[in-house]
Amino acid sequence: MLVTGPVVTGETPTPSPAFADSLAAGGTGGDAPRRPGVTAPEGPLPTVGVAPYVDLTTPPLPALTDMADATGQADVVLAFVLAGEDGACAPTWGGTTPLADPAVGQRIAALKARGGTMTVSSGGAIGDYLEAACPDAPSLARAYGTALDVVGTDHLDVDVETDRGREVSVRRIAEALALLQRERGTRVTLTVQIDGVDEGLSADAQELVRQTTAAGVAARVNLMVMNYSYGGGTWAGAMIGAARTAVGQLEGVWPGSEPADVRRRTGITFMLGRNDMDMTTTPADARAVVDDARAAGYGGVGFWAVARDNGSCPGTEDETDDCSGIDQAPWEFTRIARGFTAPA
């Protein structure tokens, strides 16, 4: 269940009257918009165009330098930061591993040495969320900041998945992200759920975007085109179609923004190989998604997950953490994703 009511923090700054008036009129505190209606807030946006997820919660840790050496890909999203032991408002990797774990730190340092940009991802599909454990926006912002400082990055991805009975206040998340962006210049990605080709963004995802917009947070909205039912046609078409539906919904949230700017603020992330449900993303499917994202002018692409990008277990019936479940070349999906280029 998504809780959208206000969170009383006693510390969280509220928008100034001038900013609030500007937002109500369709502005973002700067120049008048070129189109009527609310615009996407201005501010620091993610700079990474291709960033696959690295699962730090399931052993063994992947050899990230192998990926970088084989493909040149060194930008990654580190997943997932969760609440600490007993649900404490204390960031950890996967709820069990300390942020400063030496094995994780060595892998991060090796990718940075190859020029990689790290993005810290909070949330995910399982585990206790920091967003629920931290009682107010200031404490959540501090927890986010701690994880960013340990990794040494200013990129944060908040992956909110509310289809598993979680109670998450999007108001609290929005206020925390506003604090981070004002005080640290943090670059924010909102990774959100897709309900289907025709449905596009889930209702909770749309509310998260609205709340962060109201708080003045500049963000990329990353669409998880995975694990939803679809009717006829191909799985590639279902992923592309769902993304287009979602982009139309974002244009509705930000009617004052140019459509090209909305697409530039959009990312798309697929699950390679066997998905959690019955669909399978083949290399051809991935290529179609990447090609469409490039042609549409999206800001970024990614996939779940690096350790699965190999063909060591072809023909498996269920999704696994360490292989794609299909016949593929090593790092084939990484090479396909690297064909993406973001708009200048």
Coordinates of C-alpha atoms in Angstrom, one line a residue:
M1 CA 0.0 0.0 0.0
L2 CA 1.3 3.4 -0.9
V3 CA 0.9 6.1 1.8
T4 CA 0.7 9.5 0.1
G5 CA -0.3 11.7 3.1
P6 CA 2.0 14.4 4.5
V7 CA 4.8 13.3 6.8
V8 CA 5.4 15.7 9.7
T9 CA 9.1 16.1 10.1
G10 CA 9.6 19.3 12.0
E11 CA 12.8 19.9 10.0
T12 CA 12.0 19.5 6.4
P13 CA 12.1 22.9 4.5
T14 CA 9.0 23.8 2.5
P15 CA 9.0 25.5 -0.8
S16 CA 9.1 29.3 -0.6
P17 CA 5.9 31.2 -1.5
A18 CA 7.6 32.5 -4.6
F19 CA 8.5 28.9 -5.7
A20 CA 5.1 27.6 -4.8
D21 CA 3.4 30.3 -6.8
S22 CA 5.7 29.7 -9.8
L23 CA 5.0 25.9 -9.6
A24 CA 1.3 26.5 -9.5
A25 CA 1.6 28.7 -12.5
G26 CA 3.5 26.0 -14.4
G27 CA 7.0 27.3 -13.7
T28 CA 10.0 25.9 -11.9
G29 CA 11.3 29.0 -10.2
G30 CA 13.1 30.2 -13.3
D31 CA 12.1 31.7 -16.7
A32 CA 8.5 31.4 -17.8
P33 CA 7.7 28.1 -19.6
R34 CA 7.3 28.0 -23.3
R35 CA 4.2 25.8 -23.0
P36 CA 1.3 26.2 -20.5
G37 CA 1.3 24.0 -17.5
V38 CA 3.6 22.5 -14.9
T39 CA 7.2 21.9 -16.2
A40 CA 9.7 19.3 -15.2
P41 CA 11.9 20.9 -12.5
E42 CA 15.3 22.2 -13.6
G43 CA 18.4 21.0 -11.8
P44 CA 21.2 18.4 -12.0
L45 CA 20.2 15.4 -14.0
P46 CA 22.0 12.0 -14.4
T47 CA 24.8 12.2 -17.0
V48 CA 25.2 8.4 -17.6
G49 CA 23.6 7.1 -20.8
V50 CA 24.2 3.3 -20.4
A51 CA 24.2 1.8 -16.8
P52 CA 23.4 -1.9 -16.2
Y53 CA 22.5 -2.9 -12.6
V54 CA 25.0 -4.8 -10.5
D55 CA 23.4 -7.1 -7.9
L56 CA 25.4 -6.7 -4.7
T57 CA 22.9 -8.7 -2.6
T58 CA 23.4 -12.2 -4.2
P59 CA 26.7 -13.9 -3.9
P60 CA 29.1 -14.3 -5.6
L61 CA 29.9 -10.8 -6.5
P62 CA 30.4 -10.4 -10.2
A63 CA 33.9 -9.7 -11.7
L64 CA 33.1 -6.2 -12.9
T65 CA 36.5 -5.7 -14.4
D66 CA 35.9 -8.6 -16.7
M67 CA 32.9 -6.7 -18.1
A68 CA 34.9 -3.5 -18.4
D69 CA 37.9 -5.2 -20.1
A70 CA 35.7 -7.1 -22.5
T71 CA 33.2 -4.4 -23.5
G72 CA 34.5 -1.0 -22.3
Q73 CA 31.4 -0.7 -20.0
A74 CA 32.4 0.8 -16.7
D75 CA 29.3 2.8 -15.6
V76 CA 27.0 0.7 -13.4
V77 CA 24.1 1.0 -10.9
L78 CA 25.0 -0.6 -7.6
A79 CA 21.9 -2.4 -6.1
F80 CA 20.5 -2.3 -3.5
V81 CA 20.9 -0.1 -0.5
L82 CA 18.4 -1.3 2.2
A83 CA 17.7 -0.7 5.8
G84 CA 20.1 -2.1 8.4
E85 CA 19.6 -4.9 10.9
D86 CA 16.2 -5.1 12.5
G87 CA 14.9 -2.5 10.0
A88 CA 17.1 0.3 11.3
C89 CA 17.4 3.6 9.4
A90 CA 21.0 2.7 8.6
P91 CA 22.0 2.0 5.0
T92 CA 23.5 -1.4 4.1
W93 CA 24.0 -3.5 0.9
G94 CA 21.0 -5.8 0.8
G95 CA 20.2 -5.4 4.5
T96 CA 23.2 -7.4 5.6
T97 CA 26.5 -6.2 4.1
P98 CA 28.2 -3.1 5.4
L99 CA 28.5 -0.2 3.0
A100 CA 32.3 -0.2 3.4
D101 CA 32.7 -3.9 2.8
P102 CA 36.2 -4.4 1.4
A103 CA 35.2 -6.8 -1.4
V104 CA 32.5 -4.4 -2.7
G105 CA 34.9 -1.4 -2.3
Q106 CA 37.6 -3.1 -4.3
R107 CA 35.2 -3.7 -7.2
I108 CA 34.0 -0.1 -7.1
A109 CA 37.5 1.2 -7.1
A110 CA 38.5 -1.0 -10.0
L111 CA 35.6 0.4 -12.2
K112 CA 36.4 3.9 -11.2
A113 CA 40.0 3.4 -12.3
R114 CA 38.6 2.5 -15.7
G115 CA 36.6 5.8 -15.8
G116 CA 33.3 4.4 -14.5
T117 CA 30.5 6.4 -12.9
M118 CA 28.8 4.7 -10.0
T119 CA 25.1 5.1 -9.3
V120 CA 23.8 4.0 -5.8
S121 CA 20.4 2.3 -6.0
S122 CA 18.0 2.2 -3.0
G123 CA 15.0 -0.1 -2.8
G124 CA 14.4 -3.0 -5.2
A125 CA 12.2 -6.0 -5.2
I126 CA 13.0 -7.6 -1.8
G127 CA 14.0 -6.5 1.7
D128 CA 13.3 -3.7 4.1
Y129 CA 13.3 -0.3 2.5
L130 CA 15.2 2.6 4.0
E131 CA 12.3 4.7 2.7
A132 CA 10.1 3.0 5.3
A133 CA 12.7 2.6 8.1
C134 CA 13.7 6.2 8.2
P135 CA 11.0 8.1 10.1
D136 CA 11.2 11.4 8.3
A137 CA 12.7 13.2 5.3
P138 CA 15.9 14.5 7.1
S139 CA 16.8 11.1 8.4
L140 CA 16.2 9.5 5.0
A141 CA 18.2 12.2 3.3
R142 CA 21.1 11.5 5.7
A143 CA 20.9 7.8 5.0
Y144 CA 21.0 8.4 1.2
G145 CA 23.9 10.8 1.7
T146 CA 25.9 8.2 3.8
A147 CA 25.6 5.7 1.0
L148 CA 26.6 8.2 -1.7
D149 CA 29.6 9.3 0.4
V150 CA 30.9 5.7 1.0
V151 CA 30.7 5.0 -2.8
G152 CA 32.0 8.5 -3.7
T153 CA 29.3 9.5 -6.1
D154 CA 26.5 12.1 -6.6
H155 CA 24.2 9.7 -8.5
L156 CA 21.2 8.2 -6.7
D157 CA 18.6 5.8 -8.0
V158 CA 15.5 5.3 -6.0
D159 CA 13.7 2.1 -7.1
V160 CA 10.3 2.0 -5.5
E161 CA 8.4 -1.2 -6.0
T162 CA 5.0 -1.1 -4.1
D163 CA 3.4 -4.3 -5.5
R164 CA 4.5 -6.4 -2.5
G165 CA 2.4 -4.8 0.2
R166 CA 5.0 -2.2 1.2
E167 CA 4.0 1.0 2.9
V168 CA 6.1 3.8 1.5
S169 CA 5.4 7.6 1.8
V170 CA 6.2 9.2 -1.5
R171 CA 5.9 12.6 0.2
R172 CA 8.8 11.6 2.5
I173 CA 10.9 10.4 -0.4
A174 CA 10.2 13.6 -2.4
E175 CA 11.2 15.8 0.6
A176 CA 14.4 13.8 1.2
L177 CA 15.4 14.0 -2.4
A178 CA 14.7 17.8 -2.4
L179 CA 17.0 18.1 0.6
L180 CA 19.7 16.1 -1.1
Q181 CA 19.5 18.1 -4.4
R182 CA 19.5 21.5 -2.7
E183 CA 22.3 20.7 -0.3
R184 CA 24.5 18.4 -2.4
G185 CA 23.5 18.7 -6.0
T186 CA 22.6 15.0 -6.1
R187 CA 21.6 13.6 -9.5
V188 CA 18.4 11.6 -9.1
T189 CA 16.8 8.7 -11.0
L190 CA 13.3 7.4 -10.1
T191 CA 13.0 3.8 -11.1
V192 CA 9.4 3.0 -11.4
Q193 CA 7.0 0.1 -12.2
I194 CA 5.1 -0.4 -15.5
D195 CA 1.7 -2.1 -15.3
G196 CA 1.3 -3.0 -19.0
V197 CA 1.4 -1.8 -22.6
D198 CA -1.9 0.1 -22.3
E199 CA -1.6 0.9 -18.6
G200 CA 2.0 2.4 -18.7
L201 CA 3.1 3.7 -15.3
S202 CA 1.5 2.3 -12.2
A203 CA -0.6 4.7 -10.2
D204 CA 2.0 4.7 -7.4
A205 CA 4.7 5.6 -9.9
Q206 CA 2.7 8.5 -11.3
E207 CA 2.1 9.8 -7.7
L208 CA 5.9 9.6 -7.0
V209 CA 6.6 11.6 -10.1
R210 CA 4.0 14.2 -9.1
Q211 CA 5.3 14.5 -5.6
T212 CA 8.9 14.9 -6.6
T213 CA 7.9 17.5 -9.1
A214 CA 6.0 19.4 -6.5
A215 CA 9.1 19.3 -4.3
G216 CA 11.2 20.8 -7.1
V217 CA 13.3 17.7 -7.7
A218 CA 14.9 17.3 -11.1
A219 CA 14.9 13.6 -12.0
R220 CA 15.2 11.0 -14.7
V221 CA 12.3 8.6 -14.7
N222 CA 13.6 5.1 -15.4
L223 CA 10.9 2.7 -16.7
M224 CA 11.2 -0.9 -15.7
V225 CA 9.8 -2.7 -18.8
M226 CA 9.7 -6.1 -17.3
N227 CA 7.3 -8.5 -15.6
Y228 CA 3.9 -7.5 -16.8
S229 CA 1.3 -9.2 -18.9
Y230 CA 0.7 -8.4 -22.5
G231 CA -1.6 -9.7 -25.2
G232 CA -0.6 -10.2 -28.8
G233 CA 2.5 -9.2 -30.6
T234 CA 6.1 -9.6 -29.6
W235 CA 7.8 -9.0 -26.2
A236 CA 10.0 -6.3 -27.8
G237 CA 6.8 -4.6 -29.0
A238 CA 5.3 -4.8 -25.6
M239 CA 8.4 -3.2 -24.0
I240 CA 8.5 -0.4 -26.5
G241 CA 4.8 0.1 -26.4
A242 CA 4.7 0.3 -22.6
A243 CA 7.5 2.8 -22.6
R244 CA 5.7 5.0 -25.1
T245 CA 2.5 4.9 -23.0
A246 CA 4.5 5.9 -20.0
V247 CA 6.2 8.8 -21.8
G248 CA 2.7 10.1 -22.8
Q249 CA 1.8 10.0 -19.1
L250 CA 4.9 11.9 -18.2
E251 CA 4.0 14.5 -20.8
G252 CA 0.7 14.8 -19.0
V253 CA 2.5 15.4 -15.6
W254 CA 4.8 18.0 -17.3
P255 CA 2.6 19.6 -19.9
G256 CA 4.7 22.8 -19.8
S257 CA 7.8 20.9 -20.9
E258 CA 8.7 20.2 -24.5
P259 CA 8.1 16.6 -25.5
A260 CA 11.8 16.2 -26.4
D261 CA 12.8 17.3 -22.9
V262 CA 10.4 14.8 -21.4
R263 CA 12.0 12.0 -23.4
R264 CA 15.4 13.2 -22.5
R265 CA 14.4 12.8 -18.8
T266 CA 13.2 9.2 -19.5
G267 CA 15.3 6.0 -19.1
I268 CA 14.3 2.5 -19.9
T269 CA 15.6 -0.7 -18.2
F270 CA 14.8 -4.3 -19.3
M271 CA 15.5 -7.7 -17.7
L272 CA 17.7 -9.7 -20.0
G273 CA 17.0 -13.4 -20.8
R274 CA 14.4 -15.2 -18.7
N275 CA 12.2 -12.8 -16.7
D276 CA 10.5 -13.6 -13.4
M277 CA 7.2 -14.2 -15.4
D278 CA 6.8 -16.1 -18.6
M279 CA 8.5 -13.7 -21.0
T280 CA 12.1 -13.9 -22.3
T281 CA 14.1 -11.0 -23.5
T282 CA 16.3 -12.1 -26.4
P283 CA 19.3 -10.2 -27.8
A284 CA 17.0 -9.2 -30.7
D285 CA 14.4 -7.9 -28.3
A286 CA 17.1 -5.9 -26.4
R287 CA 18.4 -4.5 -29.7
A288 CA 14.9 -3.3 -30.7
V289 CA 14.4 -1.6 -27.3
V290 CA 17.8 0.1 -27.5
D291 CA 17.3 1.2 -31.0
D292 CA 13.9 2.7 -30.2
A293 CA 15.2 4.5 -27.1
R294 CA 18.0 6.0 -29.2
A295 CA 15.6 7.1 -32.0
A296 CA 13.1 8.5 -29.5
G297 CA 15.7 10.6 -27.7
Y298 CA 15.5 8.9 -24.3
G299 CA 18.2 9.8 -21.7
G300 CA 19.4 6.4 -20.8
V301 CA 19.1 2.6 -20.9
G302 CA 20.0 -0.2 -18.5
F303 CA 19.3 -3.8 -17.8
W304 CA 19.1 -6.3 -14.9
A305 CA 21.7 -7.5 -14.3
V306 CA 25.4 -7.7 -15.0
A307 CA 26.0 -11.2 -13.5
R308 CA 23.2 -12.6 -15.8
D309 CA 24.9 -11.5 -19.0
N310 CA 26.2 -14.9 -20.1
G311 CA 24.8 -18.1 -21.7
S312 CA 26.0 -20.6 -19.2
C313 CA 22.6 -22.0 -18.4
P314 CA 20.6 -22.1 -21.7
G315 CA 17.2 -23.7 -21.5
T316 CA 16.4 -23.1 -17.8
E317 CA 12.7 -22.7 -17.1
D318 CA 13.0 -20.2 -14.3
E319 CA 14.9 -16.9 -13.8
T320 CA 18.3 -17.3 -12.1
D321 CA 20.7 -14.7 -10.7
D322 CA 23.9 -15.8 -12.4
C323 CA 22.9 -16.5 -16.0
S324 CA 20.4 -15.4 -18.6
G325 CA 18.8 -18.8 -19.1
I326 CA 19.1 -18.5 -22.9
D327 CA 21.8 -19.3 -25.5
Q328 CA 23.9 -16.1 -25.9
A329 CA 27.4 -14.9 -26.2
P330 CA 29.2 -13.6 -23.1
W331 CA 28.4 -9.9 -22.5
E332 CA 26.1 -9.9 -25.5
F333 CA 23.5 -7.7 -23.8
T334 CA 26.1 -5.3 -22.6
R335 CA 27.4 -4.8 -26.1
I336 CA 23.9 -4.2 -27.4
A337 CA 23.2 -1.6 -24.7
R338 CA 26.4 0.2 -25.6
G339 CA 24.9 0.9 -29.0
F340 CA 22.7 3.5 -27.3
T341 CA 23.6 7.1 -27.4
A342 CA 21.8 9.8 -25.5
P343 CA 20.7 13.1 -27.1
A344 CA 23.3 15.9 -27.0

